[in-house]
Amino acid sequence: MRRIADWLEHRTGIESAVRSFLYEEIPASSNWRQVFGSVAVFLFLTQVFTGILLSFNYAPTPGDAYNSVRYIVAELTGGRLIRGLHHWGASMLIVVVVLHMVQVFLYGAYKKPREATWMVGVVLLLLTLAYGLTGYLLPWDNRAYWGTVVTTQIAGKAPLLGPYVSRLLGSGGEIGVVTFARFYALHVLLLPPATLLLIGAHIYLVRKHGVAPLPGDEALPRKKFFPGQVFRDTVAIFIAFAILFTLAVAARVPLERIADPTDTSYIPRPEWYFLFLFQTLKWFEGPLEVVGAVVLPGLAVAALILVPFIDRGRAVRVTRRTAAFTAVTLAGVTWTGLTVAAVATTPKPVTPVQIDFSEPTDWMHLSPEELAGIGYFRGEACATCHNLVEGKAKVGPDLALAAPRKSAAEMIAHFQNPAQVVPGTAMPAVQLTGPQLNALAAFLLKLTPRNAAALQAAPEFAVTGAMVYQANRCGACHQVNGMGMRIGPPLNGLARRRDAAWVEQHFREPQKLSPGTIMPPYRFTPAEMKALSAYLFTLPE
Amino acid sequence: MPVENRRTFLLGAIYGLWGLIAAALGIPASVYLLLPPKARQDDEWVEAGDIAALKPGEPAEIVFRRNRRDGWKITSQKSTVWVVKTGQRDVAAYAPQCTHLGCAYHWDDRRREFLCPCHSSSFGLDGRVLSGPAPRPLDRYEVRVENNKLLLGRVRQSGGGGA
């Protein structure tokens, strides 16, 4: 072992390189406050790692992109976790990079001779934001699409350069395959090497000038980086990682509907860290638009880069840096205010429930009768004795395999009087009304071994909604998924036409909203109303 | 001594915490890359064509389309199968790849054997290896015949046993 190490050291000098890196001398005041840089590097490398893993199963073209992300989270073991790590890692990276910057700013660690370190840092912050912008598009769901529409439009607003930037991003007015290719290339081919290079330069500069000392450090003996500071960095990295991992497991990253340029009901919002910019945009109208979109952000970035040249005073104790504290507080308050305003003014979405499209959505294409059948199947606890497909052996037969061989009439006779149809069966009679039995049979007829698990995943609100729909015989006038009468308007695509408040009021007072309609008023319980309108709004087009 | 203890503790914590992080990233990554996808079941039986005109002992290549689940896509794919009538109602359907290294073999009518052009494996009408490096008989599709229509299921690998 020793001989191999000696050989390596002699031929490459790696051991002494590591040694000189670890045993670098740092000021006596070095402390927990210096951990943010290491955490940022760690989070960046984690993003590289999870990003590469995602790219192993990702197709960077519209349409396929969406399907491959769905494949990753729904069909690959651990795929949802990896996507979660990448998604939340991006947010955490921004938080940590900003904390790092605030710490350096408050302590005035950018002062001579560390101006270049600071400026490289500002560029790294911008790169981090650029990942967010370009990565947003890649899942190609509605959120991705509309977020990018706004981004490219803003880029197009830049004075003089606007049209060129817009062309560079591949969005000559519209978003399509070219935009997608550009964003993907930026996100995975251009930005990562650029970031690695600049991180290298940043760390090189930190090492060259040494960690910034505090006033008074000169008199104290210097410490070694290893193991004390490495321990602090490790603990901080571990805490950050634990938070990231918890978020990735506990906070599901939904996949929305596939990108739909015609969806006028969609309310686009950027990631949380861009909300303040988004809110700023709202306040500059007409010809002033360019001020909010380009001029103000541009000035802010310029001011950040020039910080070491604006503040050229001698280094003083951090407690005396009132101006710096005031600046950070002001920036913090402004940012929070803008973000809160942006959140507060976001209209409630038309669809009251959010559907995770990475789950099977086969249930959406069932008729209301079949979907209600799932409700009766659950309500009658059929699953205590039956599997839908193969599973642990139960008393009754597996339904997806057995049911399709019977007719609805046979099944209903069997439900009502099991022993008469199958002598000797232990199955108790099902206590449902005629229409409910029809629904149950309709669902069972729809079952195949292929769709059983997907149908079983139908969300509770939709099933309840369909049961309310059936119980009130809505299908006598309306059509859903091609089933029912066409006396009233078909209900598919309702989300495009109306919002939840309108629909709920229309149930209570149809005459008021649609004078002359033959639809009678309905008195639903709040729970029924909620389930029914949520169900109607999730109907596919 | 307390200095030594402190150093030991710090080193232990550093290695321990990095070990945990490596495991928490490494295990999901390996599982993600190595386990097969939890795909939904595919349609079991595909109709390959009419076999009324087949003569016993005369292999025929039948071309049919079959849906294949390919990652995040389902593609309709042209597939072929070599069909041999073995009895009044029985047929054998061989997957079209040589069991050696996957080349497409053909029926050599003169020598009355399936011949692989790559490494000269040859197979009999019953799929058994007659000569060459092929390690096992031809793989067979699961077969069902309904009204002279040939239905194909999954491909079953033949168990070992050469010429």
XYZ file of C-alpha atoms in Angstrom, chain A:
541
model
C 0.000 0.000 0.000
C 2.730 2.393 1.051
C 4.764 1.538 -2.042
C 1.807 2.290 -4.345
C 1.258 5.611 -2.568
C 4.942 6.457 -2.863
C 4.943 5.610 -6.548
C 1.857 7.796 -7.119
C 3.386 10.637 -5.128
C 6.646 10.424 -7.068
C 4.985 10.316 -10.488
C 2.101 12.740 -9.865
C 2.741 14.611 -6.636
C -0.892 14.020 -5.714
C -0.233 13.318 -2.050
C 1.664 16.537 -1.435
C -0.985 18.431 -3.420
C -3.757 17.096 -1.192
C -1.592 17.709 1.842
C -0.924 21.324 0.976
C -4.637 21.777 0.231
C -5.743 20.309 3.562
C -3.077 21.916 5.716
C -3.462 25.384 4.344
C -3.298 27.989 7.072
C -6.441 29.941 7.792
C -7.055 32.909 10.111
C -7.698 32.191 13.769
C -11.194 33.686 13.493
C -12.306 31.100 10.907
C -15.584 29.692 12.006
C -18.969 28.285 11.064
C -19.728 31.378 9.019
C -17.303 30.237 6.304
C -19.126 26.976 5.519
C -21.515 28.324 2.864
C -19.019 28.207 0.014
C -18.301 24.524 0.593
C -22.006 23.752 0.862
C -22.603 25.549 -2.449
C -19.884 23.515 -4.179
C -21.321 20.326 -2.728
C -24.855 21.170 -3.879
C -23.543 22.023 -7.335
C -21.778 18.668 -7.618
C -24.960 16.927 -6.423
C -26.842 18.712 -9.212
C -24.259 17.456 -11.700
C -24.658 13.930 -10.347
C -28.465 13.840 -10.353
C -28.525 15.719 -13.661
C -26.381 13.083 -15.330
C -28.613 10.361 -13.883
C -31.718 12.083 -15.248
C -30.125 12.539 -18.661
C -29.580 8.772 -18.887
C -33.343 8.431 -19.297
C -34.316 11.708 -20.883
C -35.176 12.673 -24.451
C -34.534 16.377 -25.126
C -37.301 17.030 -27.642
C -40.802 18.398 -27.005
C -43.329 15.658 -26.365
C -40.731 12.971 -25.829
C -39.249 15.076 -23.048
C -42.538 14.985 -21.185
C -42.993 11.265 -21.701
C -39.456 10.494 -20.624
C -39.776 12.552 -17.432
C -43.001 10.692 -16.755
C -41.156 7.437 -17.407
C -38.415 8.447 -14.969
C -40.726 9.294 -12.089
C -43.464 6.711 -12.659
C -41.680 3.661 -13.974
C -38.092 3.757 -12.760
C -37.326 2.773 -9.186
C -35.793 5.761 -7.436
C -36.592 8.015 -10.389
C -38.936 10.221 -8.404
C -36.310 10.640 -5.701
C -33.630 11.599 -8.211
C -35.875 14.130 -9.889
C -36.816 15.457 -6.446
C -33.162 15.867 -5.521
C -32.477 17.727 -8.756
C -35.543 19.954 -8.421
C -35.091 20.885 -4.768
C -31.319 20.972 -5.136
C -31.727 23.842 -7.589
C -33.721 25.862 -5.073
C -31.347 25.071 -2.233
C -28.352 26.002 -4.329
C -29.830 29.452 -4.885
C -30.509 29.855 -1.167
C -26.999 28.790 -0.187
C -25.281 30.887 -2.862
C -27.196 33.941 -1.664
C -26.365 33.187 1.989
C -22.711 32.851 1.002
C -22.850 36.199 -0.727
C -24.613 37.903 2.178
C -22.003 36.587 4.612
C -19.132 37.850 2.467
C -20.912 41.156 1.991
C -21.619 41.735 5.690
C -18.024 41.005 6.665
C -16.640 43.096 3.836
C -14.584 40.139 2.703
C -14.568 41.514 -0.866
C -12.133 44.307 -0.018
C -8.691 44.622 -1.575
C -7.124 42.304 -2.714
C -10.238 40.114 -3.041
C -12.234 42.157 -5.577
C -11.794 39.596 -8.353
C -12.977 36.764 -6.091
C -16.173 38.729 -5.441
C -16.786 39.503 -9.094
C -16.330 35.863 -10.124
C -18.794 35.057 -7.345
C -21.400 37.418 -8.795
C -21.023 35.734 -12.184
C -21.479 32.353 -10.479
C -24.721 33.620 -8.918
C -25.945 34.630 -12.377
C -25.000 31.215 -13.759
C -26.968 29.561 -10.962
C -30.017 31.582 -11.983
C -29.394 30.680 -15.642
C -29.654 26.976 -14.731
C -33.019 27.704 -13.190
C -34.274 29.475 -16.302
C -33.075 26.871 -18.777
C -33.918 23.858 -16.637
C -37.472 25.036 -16.136
C -38.370 24.224 -19.748
C -37.005 20.702 -19.809
C -39.971 18.700 -18.383
C -42.139 20.272 -21.131
C -45.283 20.432 -19.068
C -47.587 23.411 -18.993
C -45.626 25.094 -16.247
C -42.386 24.657 -18.181
C -43.854 25.913 -21.401
C -45.503 29.039 -20.085
C -42.597 29.928 -17.819
C -40.336 29.870 -20.853
C -42.710 31.914 -22.969
C -42.359 34.730 -20.450
C -38.570 34.326 -20.122
C -37.903 34.525 -23.834
C -40.252 37.480 -24.189
C -38.334 39.321 -21.464
C -35.039 38.539 -23.156
C -36.483 39.959 -26.356
C -37.161 43.247 -24.543
C -33.480 44.096 -24.062
C -32.617 47.383 -25.771
C -30.795 46.923 -29.092
C -29.757 43.339 -28.347
C -33.289 42.046 -27.722
C -33.989 40.522 -31.122
C -30.565 38.894 -31.230
C -30.840 37.388 -27.771
C -34.265 36.137 -28.699
C -32.899 34.536 -31.871
C -30.009 33.058 -29.926
C -32.528 31.405 -27.608
C -34.228 29.967 -30.686
C -37.512 31.727 -30.104
C -38.226 33.770 -33.189
C -41.606 34.711 -31.736
C -42.634 31.176 -30.848
C -41.333 28.394 -28.678
C -40.612 25.135 -30.374
C -38.049 22.480 -31.078
C -35.272 25.007 -31.661
C -35.880 26.778 -28.351
C -35.916 23.427 -26.681
C -32.601 22.355 -28.189
C -30.993 25.676 -27.246
C -32.208 25.534 -23.644
C -31.104 21.952 -23.279
C -27.669 22.636 -24.745
C -27.241 25.655 -22.475
C -28.359 23.691 -19.447
C -26.189 20.602 -19.904
C -23.379 21.536 -22.303
C -22.511 25.182 -21.821
C -23.362 26.089 -18.244
C -21.767 23.155 -16.357
C -18.228 23.500 -17.767
C -18.476 27.283 -17.425
C -19.536 26.874 -13.802
C -16.787 24.348 -13.060
C -14.207 26.674 -14.577
C -15.408 29.660 -12.585
C -15.688 27.646 -9.362
C -12.079 26.632 -10.003
C -11.066 30.238 -10.505
C -13.047 31.303 -7.427
C -11.382 28.702 -5.192
C -7.983 29.451 -6.700
C -8.444 33.121 -5.815
C -9.605 32.289 -2.299
C -6.467 30.169 -1.834
C -4.207 32.771 -3.412
C -5.323 35.579 -1.123
C -6.156 33.331 1.798
C -9.429 33.329 3.703
C -10.288 36.929 4.602
C -9.098 37.660 8.152
C -10.981 39.758 10.661
C -9.402 42.864 12.204
C -7.283 41.552 15.074
C -6.482 38.231 13.404
C -2.921 39.318 12.657
C -1.966 39.022 16.316
C -3.315 35.455 16.729
C -1.656 32.197 15.598
C -3.112 30.828 12.362
C -5.034 27.534 12.246
C -4.920 24.651 9.815
C -7.833 23.966 7.443
C -7.815 20.278 8.395
C -9.414 18.828 10.424
C -11.255 21.586 12.314
C -12.648 23.557 9.392
C -13.152 20.437 7.267
C -15.280 19.096 10.115
C -17.424 22.262 10.144
C -17.810 22.131 6.373
C -18.750 18.461 6.546
C -21.379 19.024 9.222
C -22.876 21.940 7.282
C -22.888 19.912 4.065
C -24.533 17.035 5.885
C -27.267 19.272 7.292
C -27.904 20.752 3.835
C -28.007 17.282 2.333
C -30.395 16.022 5.008
C -32.767 18.911 4.261
C -32.481 18.272 0.525
C -33.108 14.562 0.907
C -36.120 15.156 3.152
C -37.595 17.598 0.651
C -37.027 15.173 -2.219
C -38.802 12.384 -0.342
C -41.588 14.356 1.304
C -42.394 17.178 -1.124
C -43.502 15.628 -4.383
C -42.575 17.507 -7.533
C -45.698 17.244 -9.659
C -45.668 16.821 -13.387
C -48.407 18.910 -14.912
C -50.323 18.469 -18.133
C -48.141 18.268 -21.212
C -47.286 21.716 -22.635
C -50.338 23.144 -24.365
C -49.897 26.448 -26.203
C -53.669 26.803 -26.541
C -54.444 26.488 -22.850
C -55.798 29.890 -21.900
C -56.840 28.774 -18.434
C -53.265 28.211 -17.314
C -51.771 30.715 -14.872
C -48.034 30.826 -15.503
C -45.784 31.608 -12.570
C -41.985 31.382 -12.415
C -40.019 29.509 -9.757
C -40.211 31.179 -6.357
C -36.799 32.804 -6.662
C -37.876 34.690 -9.770
C -41.190 35.887 -8.361
C -39.732 39.240 -7.261
C -38.632 39.997 -10.823
C -42.012 38.865 -12.075
C -43.733 41.248 -9.667
C -41.470 44.134 -10.690
C -42.597 43.606 -14.276
C -46.199 44.322 -13.348
C -45.429 47.867 -12.261
C -43.867 49.124 -15.440
C -46.471 49.753 -18.071
C -46.315 50.683 -21.715
C -43.007 52.146 -22.845
C -41.617 51.820 -19.322
C -41.819 48.026 -19.598
C -38.190 47.805 -20.581
C -37.242 49.455 -17.277
C -38.657 46.620 -15.208
C -37.633 43.870 -17.595
C -34.074 44.844 -18.383
C -32.869 48.169 -16.979
C -33.513 47.589 -13.258
C -32.170 44.023 -13.161
C -29.191 45.177 -15.238
C -28.450 48.016 -12.824
C -28.776 45.697 -9.845
C -26.264 43.255 -11.326
C -23.874 46.102 -12.189
C -24.125 47.446 -8.636
C -23.388 43.973 -7.230
C -20.313 43.553 -9.404
C -19.043 46.994 -8.463
C -19.526 46.563 -4.706
C -15.760 46.278 -3.969
C -15.156 49.539 -5.835
C -18.018 51.400 -4.194
C -16.945 50.410 -0.687
C -13.197 51.035 -0.609
C -12.815 51.809 3.112
C -10.471 49.915 5.383
C -11.614 46.663 6.895
C -13.479 47.228 10.159
C -15.226 45.023 12.665
C -18.447 43.484 11.328
C -20.502 45.144 14.091
C -19.483 48.556 12.766
C -20.601 47.852 9.222
C -24.021 49.463 9.683
C -24.242 50.511 6.027
C -23.767 46.923 4.901
C -26.385 45.681 7.369
C -28.790 48.371 6.219
C -28.243 47.417 2.573
C -28.852 43.721 3.259
C -31.952 44.482 5.344
C -33.356 46.760 2.668
C -32.690 44.198 -0.037
C -34.243 41.472 2.103
C -37.355 43.496 2.870
C -37.787 44.520 -0.770
C -37.342 40.961 -1.968
C -39.788 39.595 0.595
C -42.318 42.324 -0.143
C -42.199 41.707 -3.874
C -42.429 37.956 -3.457
C -45.347 38.172 -1.035
C -47.121 40.575 -3.390
C -46.568 38.183 -6.278
C -47.969 35.251 -4.316
C -50.905 37.264 -2.998
C -51.928 38.470 -6.441
C -51.785 35.031 -8.025
C -55.370 34.126 -8.955
C -56.683 30.812 -7.734
C -56.377 28.206 -10.457
C -59.514 27.271 -12.371
C -59.072 23.653 -11.455
C -59.399 23.350 -7.706
C -57.332 20.165 -7.515
C -53.922 19.638 -8.925
C -53.414 16.355 -10.688
C -50.000 14.787 -10.797
C -49.719 13.618 -14.387
C -46.863 11.317 -13.557
C -49.486 9.023 -12.044
C -51.652 6.892 -14.340
C -54.545 8.982 -15.662
C -56.485 6.212 -17.398
C -59.412 6.903 -15.072
C -59.923 10.242 -16.814
C -61.165 8.457 -19.891
C -63.782 6.334 -18.141
C -67.443 7.184 -18.456
C -68.980 8.640 -15.276
C -70.851 5.373 -14.774
C -67.667 3.303 -14.877
C -65.831 5.753 -12.650
C -68.691 5.717 -10.137
C -68.417 1.924 -10.250
C -64.933 2.274 -8.742
C -66.570 4.129 -5.864
C -69.050 1.313 -5.252
C -66.221 -1.195 -5.590
C -64.369 0.648 -2.848
C -67.456 1.347 -0.746
C -68.507 -2.303 -0.727
C -64.944 -3.300 0.228
C -64.824 -5.783 -2.640
C -61.037 -5.729 -2.388
C -61.085 -7.579 0.930
C -61.904 -10.769 -0.965
C -60.875 -9.968 -4.547
C -57.731 -8.865 -6.277
C -58.048 -6.886 -9.464
C -54.995 -8.518 -10.979
C -52.729 -11.139 -9.499
C -51.598 -10.461 -5.959
C -51.602 -12.261 -2.666
C -54.191 -15.022 -2.905
C -57.617 -13.949 -1.651
C -60.909 -15.758 -1.146
C -62.527 -14.622 -4.394
C -61.201 -14.788 -7.958
C -59.011 -12.077 -9.484
C -61.515 -9.759 -11.123
C -59.586 -8.474 -14.110
C -59.167 -12.056 -15.223
C -62.640 -13.351 -14.297
C -65.028 -10.457 -14.894
C -64.668 -9.893 -18.655
C -65.962 -13.394 -19.338
C -69.376 -12.536 -17.935
C -72.116 -10.223 -19.135
C -73.398 -7.301 -17.084
C -76.683 -9.096 -16.460
C -74.910 -12.196 -15.160
C -72.752 -10.087 -12.901
C -75.649 -8.135 -11.455
C -77.592 -11.336 -10.785
C -74.488 -12.650 -9.078
C -74.110 -9.488 -6.961
C -77.704 -9.634 -5.785
C -77.810 -13.308 -5.046
C -74.338 -14.820 -5.171
C -75.228 -18.330 -4.121
C -77.859 -18.729 -6.834
C -75.377 -18.046 -9.629
C -72.350 -19.710 -8.089
C -73.575 -22.459 -5.768
C -71.580 -22.757 -2.587
C -69.922 -19.327 -2.830
C -69.062 -17.501 0.383
C -69.727 -14.107 -1.210
C -72.359 -11.996 0.580
C -75.026 -10.180 -1.438
C -74.070 -6.651 -2.515
C -76.396 -4.036 -1.011
C -76.698 -1.515 -3.837
C -79.549 -0.054 -5.884
C -80.138 -0.971 -9.517
C -78.230 1.948 -11.088
C -75.403 1.466 -8.618
C -75.163 -2.200 -9.537
C -75.094 -1.187 -13.198
C -72.201 1.141 -12.464
C -70.302 -1.536 -10.594
C -70.791 -3.976 -13.458
C -69.781 -1.312 -15.979
C -66.515 -0.775 -14.148
C -65.779 -4.484 -13.925
C -66.481 -4.922 -17.640
C -63.913 -2.225 -18.339
C -61.206 -4.055 -16.408
C -58.310 -5.692 -18.163
C -55.136 -7.019 -16.575
C -53.429 -4.126 -18.285
C -55.415 -1.186 -16.924
C -56.517 -2.575 -13.551
C -53.740 -1.006 -11.482
C -54.099 2.311 -13.301
C -57.850 2.407 -12.716
C -57.398 1.492 -9.098
C -55.314 4.675 -8.752
C -58.316 6.904 -9.588
C -58.289 9.725 -7.031
C -61.029 9.842 -4.424
C -62.415 13.247 -5.462
C -63.010 12.084 -9.046
C -64.697 8.874 -7.929
C -66.930 10.766 -5.500
C -67.636 13.372 -8.170
C -68.666 10.677 -10.615
C -70.939 9.094 -7.997
C -72.673 12.442 -7.435
C -72.919 12.844 -11.220
C -74.533 9.428 -11.538
C -76.854 9.824 -8.550
C -78.217 13.078 -10.011
C -78.547 11.588 -13.469
C -76.543 14.375 -15.072
C -75.957 12.060 -18.020
C -79.620 12.389 -18.986
C -78.757 15.797 -20.479
C -74.970 16.035 -20.607
C -72.176 14.129 -22.238
C -68.890 13.129 -20.616
C -66.222 11.232 -22.557
C -68.750 10.492 -25.268
C -71.332 8.933 -22.919
C -74.692 10.543 -22.194
C -77.167 12.777 -24.015
C -76.490 16.022 -25.810
C -79.462 18.065 -24.629
C -77.176 20.247 -22.524
C -73.610 21.125 -23.481
C -71.009 18.351 -23.338
C -68.906 18.745 -20.217
C -65.457 17.823 -21.493
C -63.215 20.873 -21.634
C -65.312 22.722 -19.070
C -62.113 24.036 -17.463
C -61.451 26.047 -20.608
C -64.827 27.716 -20.542
C -65.710 28.349 -16.883
C -64.178 28.650 -13.442
C -65.154 26.835 -10.259
C -67.127 29.753 -8.783
C -69.264 30.022 -11.927
C -69.981 26.321 -12.059
C -70.894 26.139 -8.387
C -73.229 29.110 -8.640
C -74.704 27.659 -11.812
C -75.679 24.518 -9.914
C -77.512 26.619 -7.327
C -79.127 29.156 -9.666
C -78.944 28.017 -13.280
C -81.582 30.555 -14.415
C -79.539 33.472 -13.158
C -76.411 32.569 -15.101
C -77.982 30.962 -18.158
C -81.438 32.532 -18.590
C -83.895 30.213 -20.274
C -81.956 27.030 -19.509
C -83.954 23.908 -18.725
C -81.394 22.823 -16.143
C -83.003 22.554 -12.710
C -81.228 23.956 -9.629
C -79.313 21.427 -7.514
C -78.795 21.500 -3.768
C -75.544 19.706 -3.081
C -73.769 19.380 0.230
C -70.495 21.317 0.216
C -68.556 18.063 -0.018
C -70.614 16.853 -2.988
C -70.277 20.207 -4.708
C -66.538 20.214 -4.246
C -66.068 16.697 -5.532
C -68.405 17.173 -8.498
C -66.894 20.440 -9.711
C -63.352 19.146 -9.183
C -64.274 16.059 -11.208
C -65.839 18.079 -14.007
C -62.799 20.336 -14.231
C -60.419 17.440 -14.650
C -62.275 15.978 -17.618
C -59.962 15.702 -20.625
C -60.775 17.608 -23.769
